[in-house]
């Protein structure tokens, strides 16, 4: 593996009973980069992120390899364990707990040298102001901020975000993009995110893989040379495999 690579995914497949959700997905994620999985609902994006986070339910069967860089895999006891933190699409926070109590939950099982609650409040002063508020009373943007903070408490090298812009207003999404850029800069984070559309991809990521029916085909798209219209066209055609044949 290249010294710039954080994670290489080889032939990841996930099956739930007779249903094949993900089929031999190959990805590579460089350190401090931001990479997107883009595809319509049901494409397999969430399952891919959940598999990388080692958070699949017990009835899931998975195959393939996750090859973390040697430094980042150190101390990992399980084949699928790695330095990743997941912010799911739904159920991000405990709505009947306060902000402070949610962070206490997020701190369970953290390793030495992990971020502290004080670090989180310094990164997100708005959460410090709302620390005694119930998470269910926060705005959508504040809940997303809290969910990211809970994942950050484990000091992951790779932050996985499932549909981070879903249901948020444009100003809130703009603020989220700024926050993620700042976290990458200040914490050296690497991002892998899933989005169903292309509207915010160029603001969130540098490269994108297109997913269709559980598959990713070909290399990642360099978003510095592919604009939104071209990306939308590839999505309409059903993914990289068909787009590159045109």
Coordinates of C-alpha atoms in Angstrom, one line a residue:
X1 CA 0.0 0.0 0.0
X2 CA 1.2 3.5 -0.8
X3 CA 2.4 5.6 2.1
X4 CA -0.4 8.1 1.2
X5 CA -3.1 5.5 1.5
X6 CA -5.1 5.3 4.7
X7 CA -7.5 2.5 3.6
X8 CA -7.8 0.1 0.6
X9 CA -11.0 -1.8 0.2
X10 CA -10.7 -5.0 -1.9
X11 CA -13.7 -6.9 -3.1
X12 CA -16.1 -5.9 -0.3
X13 CA -19.4 -7.8 -0.6
X14 CA -22.3 -7.8 1.8
X15 CA -25.3 -10.1 1.8
X16 CA -28.4 -10.2 4.0
X17 CA -29.8 -13.6 3.5
X18 CA -30.5 -14.0 -0.2
X19 CA -30.2 -10.3 -0.9
X20 CA -26.8 -9.1 -2.2
X21 CA -26.5 -5.5 -1.0
X22 CA -22.9 -4.8 -2.0
X23 CA -21.0 -6.6 -4.8
X24 CA -17.2 -6.7 -4.8
X25 CA -16.6 -3.0 -4.1
X26 CA -13.0 -1.7 -4.5
X27 CA -12.1 1.7 -3.0
X28 CA -8.9 3.5 -2.0
X29 CA -8.8 6.4 0.5
X30 CA -5.8 8.6 0.8
X31 CA -4.8 10.3 4.1
X32 CA -6.4 13.7 4.7
X33 CA -8.6 13.4 1.6
X34 CA -12.3 13.7 1.2
X35 CA -14.0 11.0 -0.9
X36 CA -17.7 10.6 -1.8
X37 CA -19.9 7.6 -2.7
X38 CA -22.6 8.9 -4.9
X39 CA -25.7 7.0 -6.0
X40 CA -29.4 6.8 -5.8
X41 CA -31.2 5.3 -2.8
X42 CA -30.7 1.6 -2.6
X43 CA -27.3 1.7 -4.4
X44 CA -25.5 0.2 -1.4
X45 CA -23.8 3.3 -0.1
X46 CA -25.0 3.0 3.5
X47 CA -24.1 -0.7 3.7
X48 CA -20.6 0.1 2.4
X49 CA -20.0 2.7 5.1
X50 CA -21.5 0.4 7.8
X51 CA -19.2 -2.4 6.7
X52 CA -16.1 -0.2 6.8
X53 CA -17.2 0.9 10.3
X54 CA -17.6 -2.7 11.4
X55 CA -21.2 -2.0 12.4
X56 CA -23.2 -4.4 10.3
X57 CA -25.9 -6.4 12.0
X58 CA -25.3 -10.0 13.0
X59 CA -27.3 -11.4 10.1
X60 CA -25.1 -9.8 7.5
X61 CA -22.4 -11.8 5.7
X62 CA -19.4 -9.9 4.4
X63 CA -16.5 -10.9 2.3
X64 CA -13.4 -9.0 1.0
X65 CA -10.6 -7.1 2.7
X66 CA -10.1 -3.8 4.4
X67 CA -6.5 -3.0 4.3
X68 CA -5.6 -0.2 6.7
X69 CA -2.2 1.4 6.7
X70 CA 0.0 -0.4 9.2
X71 CA 0.1 2.6 11.6
X72 CA -3.6 3.0 11.6
X73 CA -4.4 -0.7 12.0
X74 CA -2.0 -1.0 15.1
X75 CA -3.9 -2.4 18.1
X76 CA -6.8 -3.6 16.1
X77 CA -8.0 -7.0 17.4
X78 CA -10.6 -7.9 14.8
X79 CA -10.2 -8.4 11.0
X80 CA -12.8 -5.7 10.3
X81 CA -11.9 -3.3 13.1
X82 CA -10.2 -0.1 12.1
X83 CA -9.8 3.6 13.1
X84 CA -13.2 4.7 11.6
X85 CA -16.0 6.7 13.1
X86 CA -19.5 6.5 11.6
X87 CA -22.2 9.2 11.6
X88 CA -25.3 7.4 10.4
X89 CA -28.1 8.8 8.3
X90 CA -30.7 8.2 11.0
X91 CA -30.6 7.7 14.8
X92 CA -27.6 10.0 15.0
X93 CA -28.2 11.2 18.6
X94 CA -30.1 10.1 21.7
X95 CA -33.0 12.6 21.6
X96 CA -34.0 12.2 25.2
X97 CA -30.5 12.8 26.5
X98 CA -28.9 16.2 26.8
X99 CA -26.0 17.3 24.6
X100 CA -23.6 16.7 27.5
X101 CA -25.1 13.2 28.1
X102 CA -24.8 12.3 24.4
X103 CA -21.1 13.2 24.6
X104 CA -20.7 11.0 27.7
X105 CA -22.1 8.1 25.6
X106 CA -19.7 8.9 22.8
X107 CA -16.8 8.8 25.2
X108 CA -17.4 5.2 26.2
X109 CA -14.6 2.9 25.1
X110 CA -12.4 5.7 23.8
X111 CA -8.7 5.1 23.8
X112 CA -5.9 7.1 25.4
X113 CA -5.2 10.3 23.6
X114 CA -8.7 10.6 22.3
X115 CA -10.4 14.0 22.1
X116 CA -12.1 15.2 25.3
X117 CA -15.4 16.8 25.9
X118 CA -13.6 20.1 26.3
X119 CA -12.0 19.7 22.9
X120 CA -15.4 19.1 21.3
X121 CA -16.8 22.2 22.9
X122 CA -13.8 24.2 21.7
X123 CA -14.4 22.9 18.2
X124 CA -18.1 23.5 18.3
X125 CA -18.9 26.5 20.7
X126 CA -22.6 26.2 19.8
X127 CA -22.8 22.8 21.4
X128 CA -21.2 24.3 24.6
X129 CA -24.0 26.8 24.7
X130 CA -26.6 24.0 24.3
X131 CA -24.9 21.5 26.6
X132 CA -27.9 21.1 28.9
X133 CA -30.5 21.0 26.1
X134 CA -32.2 17.8 25.1
X135 CA -30.7 16.5 21.8
X136 CA -34.3 16.2 20.4
X137 CA -34.8 19.9 20.9
X138 CA -31.8 20.8 18.7
X139 CA -32.1 22.0 15.1
X140 CA -31.1 19.6 12.3
X141 CA -27.8 21.3 11.9
X142 CA -27.0 21.2 15.6
X143 CA -28.0 17.5 15.8
X144 CA -25.6 16.8 12.9
X145 CA -22.9 18.8 14.7
X146 CA -23.5 16.7 17.9
X147 CA -23.4 13.4 15.9
X148 CA -20.1 14.4 14.4
X149 CA -18.8 15.3 17.8
X150 CA -19.8 11.9 19.2
X151 CA -17.9 10.2 16.4
X152 CA -14.8 12.4 16.9
X153 CA -14.5 11.5 20.6
X154 CA -12.8 8.3 19.5
X155 CA -10.3 10.3 17.5
X156 CA -10.9 8.4 14.3
X157 CA -8.6 8.8 11.3
X158 CA -11.5 8.2 8.9
X159 CA -14.8 9.9 9.5
X160 CA -17.7 8.2 7.7
X161 CA -20.8 10.4 7.0
X162 CA -24.0 8.9 5.6
X163 CA -26.1 11.5 3.8
X164 CA -24.8 14.4 5.9
X165 CA -26.8 17.1 4.0
X166 CA -30.1 15.2 4.0
X167 CA -33.0 17.4 5.3
X168 CA -30.8 20.5 6.0
X169 CA -31.3 24.0 4.7
X170 CA -28.9 25.6 2.3
X171 CA -27.3 27.9 5.0
X172 CA -26.9 25.0 7.4
X173 CA -25.3 22.8 4.7
X174 CA -22.9 25.7 3.8
X175 CA -21.9 25.8 7.5
X176 CA -21.5 22.0 7.6
X177 CA -19.1 22.2 4.6
X178 CA -17.0 24.8 6.3
X179 CA -16.9 22.8 9.6
X180 CA -15.8 19.7 7.7
X181 CA -13.0 21.6 5.9
X182 CA -11.9 23.0 9.3
X183 CA -11.9 19.6 10.9
X184 CA -9.8 18.2 8.1
X185 CA -7.3 21.0 8.5
X186 CA -7.1 21.1 12.3
X187 CA -7.4 17.4 13.1
X188 CA -5.9 15.8 10.0
X189 CA -9.2 13.9 9.3
X190 CA -10.0 11.8 6.3
X191 CA -13.6 11.8 5.1
X192 CA -15.7 9.2 3.3
X193 CA -19.2 10.3 2.8
X194 CA -22.3 9.1 1.0
X195 CA -24.7 11.3 -0.9
X196 CA -27.7 10.5 -3.1
X197 CA -27.3 13.5 -5.3
X198 CA -24.5 15.7 -6.7
X199 CA -25.7 19.1 -5.5
X200 CA -23.0 19.4 -2.7
X201 CA -20.4 16.9 -3.7
X202 CA -18.0 19.4 -5.1
X203 CA -18.1 21.3 -1.8
X204 CA -17.6 18.2 0.3
X205 CA -15.2 16.0 -1.6
X206 CA -12.2 15.9 -4.0
X207 CA -13.0 12.5 -5.6
X208 CA -16.2 10.5 -6.1
X209 CA -17.1 6.9 -6.7
X210 CA -20.5 6.3 -8.3
X211 CA -22.5 3.4 -7.0
X212 CA -25.3 1.6 -8.8
X213 CA -27.1 -1.6 -7.6
X214 CA -24.4 -2.4 -5.1
X215 CA -21.5 -2.0 -7.4
X216 CA -18.6 0.4 -8.0
X217 CA -16.8 0.2 -11.3
X218 CA -13.6 1.9 -12.3
X219 CA -11.5 4.5 -10.5
X220 CA -12.8 7.5 -8.6
X221 CA -13.8 10.6 -10.5
X222 CA -11.5 13.6 -10.0
X223 CA -14.0 16.4 -9.1
X224 CA -11.6 19.1 -10.0
X225 CA -12.0 18.2 -13.7
X226 CA -15.6 16.9 -13.7
X227 CA -18.3 19.5 -13.2
X228 CA -21.8 18.9 -11.6
X229 CA -23.5 18.6 -15.0
X230 CA -21.2 15.8 -16.1
X231 CA -21.5 14.1 -12.8
X232 CA -25.3 14.2 -13.1
X233 CA -25.1 12.7 -16.5
X234 CA -23.0 9.8 -15.2
X235 CA -25.5 9.3 -12.4
X236 CA -28.4 9.2 -14.9
X237 CA -26.5 6.6 -17.0
X238 CA -26.3 4.4 -14.0
X239 CA -22.7 4.7 -12.9
X240 CA -19.1 4.7 -14.1
X241 CA -19.2 1.5 -16.0
X242 CA -21.8 2.7 -18.5
X243 CA -20.5 6.3 -18.5
X244 CA -17.0 5.3 -19.5
X245 CA -18.3 3.2 -22.4
X246 CA -20.0 6.2 -24.0

